[in-house]
mmCIF file of C-alpha atoms in Angstrom:
data_model
loop_
_atom_site.group_PDB
_atom_site.id
_atom_site.type_symbol
_atom_site.label_atom_id
_atom_site.label_comp_id
_atom_site.label_asym_id
_atom_site.label_seq_id
_atom_site.Cartn_x
_atom_site.Cartn_y
_atom_site.Cartn_z
ATOM 1 C CA MET I 22 -26.126 -64.658 13.761
ATOM 2 C CA ASN I 23 -24.249 -65.795 10.687
ATOM 3 C CA MET I 24 -21.189 -67.883 11.393
ATOM 4 C CA ILE I 25 -18.079 -68.070 9.214
ATOM 5 C CA LYS I 26 -18.061 -71.359 7.420
ATOM 6 C CA PRO I 27 -15.252 -73.795 8.271
ATOM 7 C CA SER I 28 -14.482 -74.091 4.562
ATOM 8 C CA SER I 29 -13.701 -70.355 4.346
ATOM 9 C CA ILE I 30 -11.398 -70.570 7.348
ATOM 10 C CA LYS I 31 -9.577 -73.502 5.817
ATOM 11 C CA PHE I 32 -9.200 -71.557 2.522
ATOM 12 C CA PHE I 33 -7.521 -68.555 4.199
ATOM 13 C CA ILE I 34 -5.334 -70.839 6.297
ATOM 14 C CA LYS I 35 -4.237 -72.724 3.207
ATOM 15 C CA TYR I 36 -3.622 -69.572 1.167
ATOM 16 C CA ARG I 37 -2.178 -67.267 3.860
ATOM 17 C CA PHE I 38 -0.479 -64.995 1.325
ATOM 18 C CA ILE I 39 -3.900 -63.921 -0.028
ATOM 19 C CA SER I 40 -4.985 -62.822 3.458
ATOM 20 C CA ILE I 41 -1.744 -60.887 3.922
ATOM 21 C CA ILE I 42 -2.184 -59.115 0.552
ATOM 22 C CA ILE I 43 -5.770 -58.107 1.407
ATOM 23 C CA ILE I 44 -4.713 -56.731 4.806
ATOM 24 C CA LEU I 45 -1.827 -54.788 3.234
ATOM 25 C CA LEU I 46 -4.124 -53.292 0.620
ATOM 26 C CA LEU I 47 -6.591 -52.169 3.267
ATOM 27 C CA LEU I 48 -3.835 -50.607 5.358
ATOM 28 C CA THR I 49 -2.390 -48.859 2.307
ATOM 29 C CA GLU I 50 -5.781 -47.409 1.411
ATOM 30 C CA VAL I 51 -6.240 -46.080 4.957
ATOM 31 C CA ASN I 52 -2.741 -44.536 4.951
ATOM 32 C CA LEU I 53 -3.361 -42.855 1.597
ATOM 33 C CA ALA I 54 -6.594 -41.379 2.904
ATOM 34 C CA ILE I 55 -4.745 -40.025 5.938
ATOM 35 C CA ASP I 56 -1.806 -38.708 3.901
ATOM 36 C CA ASN I 57 -4.148 -36.786 1.588
ATOM 37 C CA ARG I 58 -5.371 -34.763 4.558
ATOM 38 C CA LEU I 59 -3.505 -31.616 5.555
ATOM 39 C CA ASP I 60 -3.700 -32.649 9.212
ATOM 40 C CA SER I 61 -1.807 -35.886 8.684
ATOM 41 C CA PRO I 62 0.651 -36.686 11.497
ATOM 42 C CA LYS I 63 3.658 -35.517 9.484
ATOM 43 C CA ASN I 64 2.002 -32.167 8.658
ATOM 44 C CA ILE I 65 -0.126 -31.525 11.743
ATOM 45 C CA TYR I 66 2.101 -28.715 13.084
ATOM 46 C CA ASN I 67 2.152 -26.794 9.791
ATOM 47 C CA PHE I 68 -1.593 -27.323 9.418
ATOM 48 C CA HIS I 69 -2.406 -25.748 12.775
ATOM 49 C CA LEU I 70 0.147 -22.980 12.242
ATOM 50 C CA VAL I 71 -1.379 -21.826 8.960
ATOM 51 C CA VAL I 72 -5.054 -22.501 9.715
ATOM 52 C CA ASP I 73 -5.111 -21.201 13.285
ATOM 53 C CA PHE I 74 -3.139 -18.067 12.421
ATOM 54 C CA SER I 75 -5.324 -17.384 9.380
ATOM 55 C CA LEU I 76 -8.606 -17.757 11.271
ATOM 56 C CA THR I 77 -7.315 -15.551 14.098
ATOM 57 C CA MET I 78 -6.300 -12.805 11.671
ATOM 58 C CA ILE I 79 -9.650 -13.085 9.883
ATOM 59 C CA VAL I 80 -11.558 -12.639 13.165
ATOM 60 C CA PHE I 81 -9.515 -9.570 14.152
ATOM 61 C CA GLY I 82 -9.890 -8.143 10.641
ATOM 62 C CA LEU I 83 -13.674 -8.571 10.725
ATOM 63 C CA ILE I 84 -13.875 -7.023 14.193
ATOM 64 C CA GLY I 85 -11.924 -4.018 12.909
ATOM 65 C CA CYS I 86 -14.301 -3.620 9.959
ATOM 66 C CA VAL I 87 -17.391 -3.863 12.178
ATOM 67 C CA TYR I 88 -15.963 -1.246 14.547
ATOM 68 C CA VAL I 89 -15.397 1.175 11.666
ATOM 69 C CA PHE I 90 -18.944 0.485 10.400
ATOM 70 C CA TYR I 91 -20.279 1.312 13.872
ATOM 71 C CA ARG I 92 -18.282 4.549 14.128
ATOM 72 C CA ILE I 93 -19.305 5.646 10.634
ATOM 73 C CA TYR I 94 -22.954 4.898 11.430
ATOM 74 C CA LYS I 95 -22.742 6.968 14.625
ATOM 75 C CA GLN I 96 -21.147 9.815 12.691
ATOM 76 C CA TRP I 97 -23.836 9.500 10.005
ATOM 77 C CA ILE I 98 -26.549 9.927 12.664
ATOM 78 C CA TYR I 99 -24.584 12.686 14.407
ATOM 79 C CA SER I 100 -24.196 14.585 11.113
ATOM 80 C CA LYS I 101 -27.932 14.338 10.315
ATOM 81 C CA ARG I 102 -27.432 11.574 7.742
ATOM 82 C CA LYS I 103 -24.827 13.443 5.756
ATOM 83 C CA LEU I 104 -21.432 11.763 5.560
ATOM 84 C CA ALA I 105 -18.367 13.816 4.640
ATOM 85 C CA ILE I 106 -15.711 12.343 2.359
ATOM 86 C CA ILE I 107 -13.309 12.100 5.310
ATOM 87 C CA TYR I 108 -15.639 9.401 6.686
ATOM 88 C CA ARG I 109 -16.650 7.814 3.406
ATOM 89 C CA LEU I 110 -13.022 6.909 2.689
ATOM 90 C CA PRO I 111 -12.467 4.723 5.806
ATOM 91 C CA PHE I 112 -15.970 3.326 5.267
ATOM 92 C CA TYR I 113 -15.142 2.287 1.693
ATOM 93 C CA THR I 114 -11.837 0.813 2.858
ATOM 94 C CA ALA I 115 -13.648 -1.176 5.548
ATOM 95 C CA CYS I 116 -16.126 -2.447 2.927
ATOM 96 C CA THR I 117 -13.358 -3.852 0.713
ATOM 97 C CA ASP I 118 -11.526 -5.320 3.717
ATOM 98 C CA PHE I 119 -14.783 -6.878 4.943
ATOM 99 C CA LEU I 120 -15.327 -8.596 1.573
ATOM 100 C CA ILE I 121 -11.732 -9.854 1.547
ATOM 101 C CA ASN I 122 -12.047 -11.299 5.057
ATOM 102 C CA CYS I 123 -15.474 -12.867 4.463
ATOM 103 C CA ASN I 124 -14.236 -14.588 1.325
ATOM 104 C CA PHE I 125 -11.079 -15.699 3.115
ATOM 105 C CA PHE I 126 -13.163 -17.034 6.024
ATOM 106 C CA VAL I 127 -15.268 -19.213 3.696
ATOM 107 C CA ASN I 128 -12.037 -20.290 2.045
ATOM 108 C CA MET I 129 -10.283 -21.311 5.274
ATOM 109 C CA LEU I 130 -13.340 -22.749 7.041
ATOM 110 C CA HIS I 131 -13.474 -25.702 4.625
ATOM 111 C CA THR I 132 -9.754 -26.330 5.176
ATOM 112 C CA ALA I 133 -10.172 -26.157 8.951
ATOM 113 C CA ILE I 134 -13.111 -28.612 8.991
ATOM 114 C CA TYR I 135 -12.112 -31.126 6.327
ATOM 115 C CA ALA I 136 -8.322 -30.585 6.245
ATOM 116 C CA GLN I 137 -8.655 -30.158 2.488
ATOM 117 C CA VAL I 138 -9.341 -27.230 0.208
ATOM 118 C CA TRP I 139 -12.565 -26.873 -1.766
ATOM 119 C CA ASP I 140 -13.200 -28.922 -4.925
ATOM 120 C CA ASP I 141 -12.170 -27.538 -8.316
ATOM 121 C CA THR I 142 -15.302 -25.605 -9.356
ATOM 122 C CA PRO I 143 -16.064 -23.810 -6.058
ATOM 123 C CA CYS I 144 -12.332 -23.316 -5.585
ATOM 124 C CA LYS I 145 -12.050 -21.393 -8.856
ATOM 125 C CA ILE I 146 -15.031 -19.213 -7.896
ATOM 126 C CA ILE I 147 -13.565 -18.464 -4.455
ATOM 127 C CA GLY I 148 -10.191 -17.772 -6.036
ATOM 128 C CA ALA I 149 -11.720 -15.360 -8.553
ATOM 129 C CA LEU I 150 -13.567 -13.484 -5.786
ATOM 130 C CA ASN I 151 -10.400 -13.373 -3.713
ATOM 131 C CA TRP I 152 -8.522 -11.816 -6.620
ATOM 132 C CA ALA I 153 -11.355 -9.355 -7.333
ATOM 133 C CA PHE I 154 -11.561 -8.058 -3.755
ATOM 134 C CA LEU I 155 -7.778 -7.776 -3.402
ATOM 135 C CA THR I 156 -7.387 -5.824 -6.628
ATOM 136 C CA ILE I 157 -10.337 -3.546 -5.788
ATOM 137 C CA ASN I 158 -8.599 -2.693 -2.523
ATOM 138 C CA LEU I 159 -5.321 -1.994 -4.325
ATOM 139 C CA CYS I 160 -6.957 0.109 -7.033
ATOM 140 C CA PHE I 161 -8.805 2.090 -4.364
ATOM 141 C CA TYR I 162 -5.486 3.016 -2.694
ATOM 142 C CA ALA I 163 -4.059 4.150 -6.033
ATOM 143 C CA VAL I 164 -7.113 6.156 -7.152
ATOM 144 C CA ILE I 165 -7.409 8.045 -3.857
ATOM 145 C CA ALA I 166 -3.692 8.916 -3.929
ATOM 146 C CA VAL I 167 -3.917 10.218 -7.504
ATOM 147 C CA ILE I 168 -7.102 12.243 -6.864
ATOM 148 C CA THR I 169 -5.524 13.795 -3.764
ATOM 149 C CA TYR I 170 -2.376 14.650 -5.719
ATOM 150 C CA LEU I 171 -4.364 16.272 -8.543
ATOM 151 C CA ARG I 172 -6.388 18.348 -6.103
ATOM 152 C CA ILE I 173 -3.433 19.627 -4.066
ATOM 153 C CA CYS I 174 -0.557 19.789 -6.501
ATOM 154 C CA ARG I 175 -2.376 20.428 -9.802
ATOM 155 C CA GLU I 176 -5.489 22.180 -8.481
ATOM 156 C CA ILE I 177 -7.748 19.806 -10.422
ATOM 157 C CA ASN I 178 -10.961 19.016 -8.561
ATOM 158 C CA PHE I 179 -12.565 15.654 -9.213
ATOM 159 C CA ASN I 180 -16.349 15.336 -9.117
ATOM 160 C CA TYR I 181 -17.152 11.970 -7.530
ATOM 161 C CA GLY I 182 -20.762 11.955 -8.754
ATOM 162 C CA LYS I 183 -23.810 10.759 -6.836
ATOM 163 C CA TYR I 184 -22.815 8.123 -4.261
ATOM 164 C CA ASP I 185 -19.225 8.466 -5.536
ATOM 165 C CA TYR I 186 -20.063 6.287 -8.534
ATOM 166 C CA LYS I 187 -17.293 7.837 -10.671
ATOM 167 C CA LEU I 188 -14.723 6.882 -8.070
ATOM 168 C CA TRP I 189 -15.963 3.286 -8.017
ATOM 169 C CA LEU I 190 -16.188 3.046 -11.801
ATOM 170 C CA ILE I 191 -12.467 3.771 -12.027
ATOM 171 C CA VAL I 192 -11.631 1.342 -9.221
ATOM 172 C CA ILE I 193 -13.775 -1.516 -10.564
ATOM 173 C CA ALA I 194 -12.591 -0.958 -14.144
ATOM 174 C CA GLY I 195 -8.979 -1.331 -13.003
ATOM 175 C CA SER I 196 -9.854 -4.445 -11.015
ATOM 176 C CA ILE I 197 -11.667 -6.041 -13.970
ATOM 177 C CA ILE I 198 -8.672 -5.513 -16.243
ATOM 178 C CA ILE I 199 -6.365 -7.237 -13.748
ATOM 179 C CA GLN I 200 -8.962 -9.991 -13.200
ATOM 180 C CA LEU I 201 -9.194 -10.767 -16.923
ATOM 181 C CA ILE I 202 -5.420 -11.063 -17.155
ATOM 182 C CA ASN I 203 -5.339 -13.557 -14.286
ATOM 183 C CA LEU I 204 -8.644 -15.417 -14.812
ATOM 184 C CA GLN I 205 -7.123 -18.680 -16.043
ATOM 185 C CA ASN I 206 -4.801 -18.906 -13.015
ATOM 186 C CA ASN I 207 -7.457 -19.330 -10.298
ATOM 187 C CA GLY I 208 -7.534 -22.686 -8.511
ATOM 188 C CA LYS I 209 -6.213 -24.804 -5.659
ATOM 189 C CA ARG I 210 -3.205 -24.235 -3.497
ATOM 190 C CA GLU I 211 -2.130 -26.341 -0.558
ATOM 191 C CA TYR I 212 -4.115 -24.545 2.170
ATOM 192 C CA TRP I 213 -6.656 -22.396 0.322
ATOM 193 C CA CYS I 214 -8.166 -21.422 -2.999
ATOM 194 C CA ALA I 215 -6.488 -18.519 -4.760
ATOM 195 C CA ALA I 216 -4.010 -18.755 -7.601
ATOM 196 C CA LYS I 217 -3.376 -22.428 -8.357
ATOM 197 C CA SER I 218 -0.056 -24.066 -7.581
ATOM 198 C CA GLY I 219 2.505 -24.809 -10.235
ATOM 199 C CA GLN I 220 2.296 -21.484 -12.086
ATOM 200 C CA ILE I 221 3.946 -18.109 -11.467
ATOM 201 C CA ASN I 222 1.861 -15.860 -13.723
ATOM 202 C CA SER I 223 -0.486 -14.717 -10.945
ATOM 203 C CA ALA I 224 2.475 -14.075 -8.645
ATOM 204 C CA ILE I 225 4.101 -11.878 -11.276
ATOM 205 C CA ILE I 226 0.849 -9.971 -11.897
ATOM 206 C CA LEU I 227 0.083 -9.326 -8.221
ATOM 207 C CA PHE I 228 3.682 -8.505 -7.323
ATOM 208 C CA SER I 229 3.828 -6.009 -10.196
ATOM 209 C CA THR I 230 0.467 -4.465 -9.228
ATOM 210 C CA ILE I 231 1.539 -3.974 -5.604
ATOM 211 C CA THR I 232 4.835 -2.418 -6.712
ATOM 212 C CA ILE I 233 3.102 -0.021 -9.121
ATOM 213 C CA VAL I 234 0.502 1.043 -6.536
ATOM 214 C CA LEU I 235 3.175 1.574 -3.856
ATOM 215 C CA THR I 236 5.174 3.709 -6.294
ATOM 216 C CA ILE I 237 2.089 5.802 -7.124
ATOM 217 C CA ILE I 238 1.278 6.299 -3.432
ATOM 218 C CA LEU I 239 4.823 7.330 -2.544
ATOM 219 C CA PHE I 240 5.054 9.764 -5.478
ATOM 220 C CA CYS I 241 1.649 11.366 -4.809
ATOM 221 C CA TYR I 242 1.938 11.757 -1.054
ATOM 222 C CA ILE I 243 5.572 12.911 -1.105
ATOM 223 C CA SER I 244 4.580 15.519 -3.713
ATOM 224 C CA ILE I 245 1.736 16.665 -1.442
ATOM 225 C CA LEU I 246 4.084 17.014 1.529
ATOM 226 C CA LYS I 247 6.490 19.048 -0.599
ATOM 227 C CA LYS I 248 3.624 21.292 -1.713
ATOM 228 C CA ILE I 249 2.526 21.921 1.870
ATOM 229 C CA HIS I 250 6.106 22.582 2.995
ATOM 230 C CA LYS I 251 6.569 25.007 0.105
ATOM 231 C CA THR I 252 3.416 26.840 1.188
ATOM 232 C CA ILE I 253 4.713 27.155 4.753
ATOM 233 C CA ASN I 254 7.995 28.623 3.486
ATOM 234 C CA PHE I 255 6.094 31.061 1.289
ATOM 235 C CA LEU I 256 4.052 32.220 4.271
ATOM 236 C CA ARG I 257 7.197 32.670 6.328
ATOM 237 C CA LEU I 258 8.769 34.848 3.620
ATOM 238 C CA SER I 259 5.521 36.789 3.162
ATOM 239 C CA LEU I 260 5.414 38.124 6.724
ATOM 240 C CA PRO I 261 5.628 41.948 6.578
ATOM 241 C CA SER I 262 8.485 43.669 8.401
ATOM 242 C CA ASN I 263 8.108 46.882 10.334
ATOM 243 C CA GLN I 264 10.864 48.524 8.329
ATOM 244 C CA ASP I 265 9.227 47.818 4.966
ATOM 245 C CA ASP I 266 5.865 49.056 6.185
ATOM 246 C CA ARG I 267 7.347 52.348 7.460
ATOM 247 C CA SER I 268 9.130 52.872 4.142
ATOM 248 C CA ASN I 269 5.750 52.560 2.453
ATOM 249 C CA ASN I 270 4.309 55.204 4.833
ATOM 250 C CA ARG I 271 1.935 52.771 6.394
ATOM 251 C CA ASN I 272 0.768 53.132 9.952
ATOM 252 C CA GLU I 273 3.033 51.217 12.351
ATOM 253 C CA SER I 274 0.125 49.791 14.321
ATOM 254 C CA ASN I 275 -1.433 48.422 11.115
ATOM 255 C CA ALA I 276 1.900 46.870 10.202
ATOM 256 C CA ASN I 277 2.122 45.200 13.578
ATOM 257 C CA ASN I 278 -1.434 43.899 13.208
ATOM 258 C CA ASP I 279 -0.594 42.489 9.773
ATOM 259 C CA ARG I 280 2.473 40.843 11.206
ATOM 260 C CA ILE I 281 0.474 39.312 14.065
ATOM 261 C CA ASP I 282 -2.075 38.003 11.558
ATOM 262 C CA GLY I 283 0.714 36.600 9.436
ATOM 263 C CA ILE I 284 2.314 34.852 12.406
ATOM 264 C CA SER I 285 -1.067 33.383 13.392
ATOM 265 C CA ALA I 286 -1.591 32.102 9.857
ATOM 266 C CA LEU I 287 1.916 30.657 9.810
ATOM 267 C CA GLU I 288 1.331 28.853 13.100
ATOM 268 C CA ARG I 289 -1.985 27.540 11.814
ATOM 269 C CA TYR I 290 -0.532 26.134 8.621
ATOM 270 C CA SER I 291 2.477 24.741 10.453
ATOM 271 C CA GLU I 292 -0.003 22.758 12.551
ATOM 272 C CA ILE I 293 -1.764 21.734 9.344
ATOM 273 C CA GLU I 294 1.553 20.492 7.971
ATOM 274 C CA LYS I 295 2.093 18.342 11.065
ATOM 275 C CA ARG I 296 -1.387 16.842 10.801
ATOM 276 C CA ALA I 297 -1.029 16.228 7.069
ATOM 277 C CA THR I 298 2.354 14.583 7.602
ATOM 278 C CA LYS I 299 0.916 12.317 10.301
ATOM 279 C CA LYS I 300 -1.997 11.222 8.126
ATOM 280 C CA ILE I 301 0.023 10.718 4.976
ATOM 281 C CA LEU I 302 2.637 8.691 6.834
ATOM 282 C CA SER I 303 -0.177 6.601 8.331
ATOM 283 C CA TYR I 304 -1.517 5.874 4.822
ATOM 284 C CA ILE I 305 1.906 4.765 3.607
ATOM 285 C CA THR I 306 2.648 2.761 6.772
ATOM 286 C CA MET I 307 -0.643 0.857 6.677
ATOM 287 C CA PHE I 308 -0.166 0.068 2.987
ATOM 288 C CA ILE I 309 3.321 -1.284 3.670
ATOM 289 C CA LEU I 310 2.172 -3.361 6.651
ATOM 290 C CA GLN I 311 -0.622 -4.899 4.585
ATOM 291 C CA TRP I 312 0.865 -5.352 1.150
ATOM 292 C CA ILE I 313 4.607 -5.792 1.610
ATOM 293 C CA PRO I 314 4.028 -9.205 3.312
ATOM 294 C CA MET I 315 1.847 -10.117 0.323
ATOM 295 C CA SER I 316 4.675 -9.039 -2.000
ATOM 296 C CA ILE I 317 7.066 -11.273 -0.067
ATOM 297 C CA SER I 318 4.597 -14.137 -0.429
ATOM 298 C CA GLN I 319 4.327 -13.585 -4.178
ATOM 299 C CA GLY I 320 8.091 -13.330 -4.496
ATOM 300 C CA ALA I 321 8.442 -16.725 -2.813
ATOM 301 C CA ARG I 322 5.909 -18.189 -5.228
ATOM 302 C CA LEU I 323 8.096 -17.078 -8.119
ATOM 303 C CA VAL I 324 10.502 -19.820 -7.048
ATOM 304 C CA LEU I 325 7.573 -22.195 -6.319
ATOM 305 C CA ASN I 326 8.107 -22.027 -2.573
ATOM 306 C CA GLU I 327 5.088 -23.440 -0.698
ATOM 307 C CA GLU I 328 6.490 -23.350 2.839
ATOM 308 C CA PRO I 329 4.111 -22.438 5.708
ATOM 309 C CA TRP I 330 5.710 -18.994 6.163
ATOM 310 C CA VAL I 331 4.682 -18.127 2.599
ATOM 311 C CA TYR I 332 1.046 -18.736 3.557
ATOM 312 C CA ILE I 333 1.537 -16.725 6.767
ATOM 313 C CA MET I 334 2.685 -13.751 4.682
ATOM 314 C CA GLY I 335 -0.306 -14.215 2.391
ATOM 315 C CA THR I 336 -2.654 -14.241 5.387
ATOM 316 C CA ILE I 337 -1.235 -10.953 6.680
ATOM 317 C CA GLY I 338 -1.739 -9.386 3.263
ATOM 318 C CA ARG I 339 -5.390 -10.448 3.185
ATOM 319 C CA SER I 340 -6.467 -9.770 6.754
ATOM 320 C CA PHE I 341 -4.334 -6.940 8.086
ATOM 321 C CA GLY I 342 -6.316 -4.348 6.113
ATOM 322 C CA GLY I 343 -9.261 -4.494 8.509
ATOM 323 C CA ILE I 344 -6.924 -4.247 11.505
ATOM 324 C CA GLY I 345 -4.820 -1.452 10.021
ATOM 325 C CA ASN I 346 -7.864 0.556 8.924
ATOM 326 C CA VAL I 347 -9.357 0.631 12.434
ATOM 327 C CA ILE I 348 -5.979 1.582 13.957
ATOM 328 C CA GLN I 349 -5.586 4.389 11.441
ATOM 329 C CA PHE I 350 -9.191 5.516 11.993
ATOM 330 C CA ILE I 351 -8.717 5.742 15.764
ATOM 331 C CA ILE I 352 -5.402 7.587 15.386
ATOM 332 C CA ASN I 353 -6.954 10.150 13.047
ATOM 333 C CA GLU I 354 -10.433 10.437 14.574
ATOM 334 C CA GLY I 355 -10.015 9.380 18.187
ATOM 335 C CA PHE I 356 -12.616 7.418 20.156
ATOM 336 C CA ILE I 357 -15.255 10.161 20.207
ATOM 337 C CA PRO I 358 -17.214 11.027 17.016
ATOM 338 C CA LYS I 359 -16.654 14.538 15.719
ATOM 339 C CA SER I 360 -18.697 16.891 13.566
ATOM 340 C CA TYR I 361 -17.350 18.668 10.498
ATOM 341 C CA ASN I 362 -18.906 21.197 8.190
ATOM 342 C CA ASN I 363 -16.624 20.532 5.237
ATOM 343 C CA ASP I 364 -17.298 17.841 2.682
ATOM 344 C CA GLU I 365 -13.796 17.457 1.322
ATOM 345 C CA LEU I 366 -10.735 15.551 2.417
ATOM 346 C CA LEU I 367 -8.410 18.209 1.040
ATOM 347 C CA GLU I 368 -9.244 21.752 0.020
ATOM 348 C CA ASN I 369 -7.595 25.028 -0.925
ATOM 349 C CA SER I 370 -8.122 27.939 1.425
ATOM 350 C CA ARG I 371 -8.968 31.431 0.311
ATOM 351 C CA SER I 372 -6.277 33.320 2.162
ATOM 352 C CA ASN I 373 -5.583 37.039 1.754
ATOM 353 C CA ILE I 374 -1.978 36.361 2.672
ATOM 354 C CA ASN I 375 -1.208 34.574 -0.570
ATOM 355 C CA ASN I 376 -2.415 35.511 -4.023
ATOM 356 C CA ASN I 377 0.180 33.506 -5.926
ATOM 357 C CA ASN I 378 -1.379 30.539 -7.800
ATOM 358 C CA GLU I 379 1.740 28.441 -7.291
ATOM 359 C CA ASN I 380 1.592 28.781 -3.521
ATOM 360 C CA LYS I 381 -2.078 28.391 -2.637
ATOM 361 C CA ILE I 382 -2.644 27.386 0.944
ATOM 362 C CA VAL I 383 -3.543 23.753 1.403
ATOM 363 C CA ILE I 384 -5.794 22.667 4.220
ATOM 364 C CA ILE I 385 -5.767 19.059 5.323
ATOM 365 C CA SER I 386 -9.153 18.418 6.874
ATOM 366 C CA GLU I 387 -9.466 16.351 10.004
ATOM 367 C CA GLY I 388 -10.116 12.697 9.297
ATOM 368 C CA GLY I 389 -8.432 9.913 7.431
ATOM 369 C CA LYS I 390 -8.817 7.359 4.744
#
């Protein structure tokens, strides 16, 4: 075994200040290495708060997506491999939420293991994918709301094309436009890769997009509810009275039968109104629960706030979609798969009660987005 030479010992004893400087440099280097980690002693609480909460939300979001996939698959088998639009919509939503959560999981896993975010190049790629999946989800909400509004309120039917490719062309085109505007802003933040720190352009873009989509959803669905309510009122006014029928020399029994049929139709469409209201409110509620926290996060970034709660809000915006979609699916569809003959989410009925084009009966099919 090599022994330290006496001459070396004498040198360090004679020049003690050199030994002290070397030791200080080594200690400083170790402290810098520790301070560069997100789990440093002074930041350990915030690190676990953000990382643990994010990973938990990701797991629940993925579980929600897998459950919806399972239910849709069972319905696909039950319906002899034909899937109605009322089931394709939650399936498509689960697909976008699944992509968001998978990307976010890869993003956070590196932070959880190494207490640092990814290097620059992979970080920009992950950030770009994060932005793409988020904007696809947002555009999907907006497109479905507009198509539903056109069908119910303007009586314009939209042909989705084979495998709904026209629907996805619109959604992806909108996402690409937003992606190109924000492309140069992707990069590192403190806890994950998304829009890089030190700039507010991406926050402005995403905040504006969420606000526009929320406005579109509120306008479209409130207009639909007004249309349905107007139809119910029209039915109520259209019920024949015995006095009018006798004045027209009609048989009293026929008049009573018409009135009974009218009351039955009114009760049916009143029930339809309740179901439509429940579903539409669930759409709006789930959007708010998912994207309003993200809006709060982006608003905080406008003032360059990087506190842990800002990341918590961002996590909710990314991962709550999978949780909210499965809750909404169970509320609308229940736990037992059902079978439907219709292939439309919303359709106009052919009712003999109403021949006025402005008051066509609107049927809200069972199922949800």
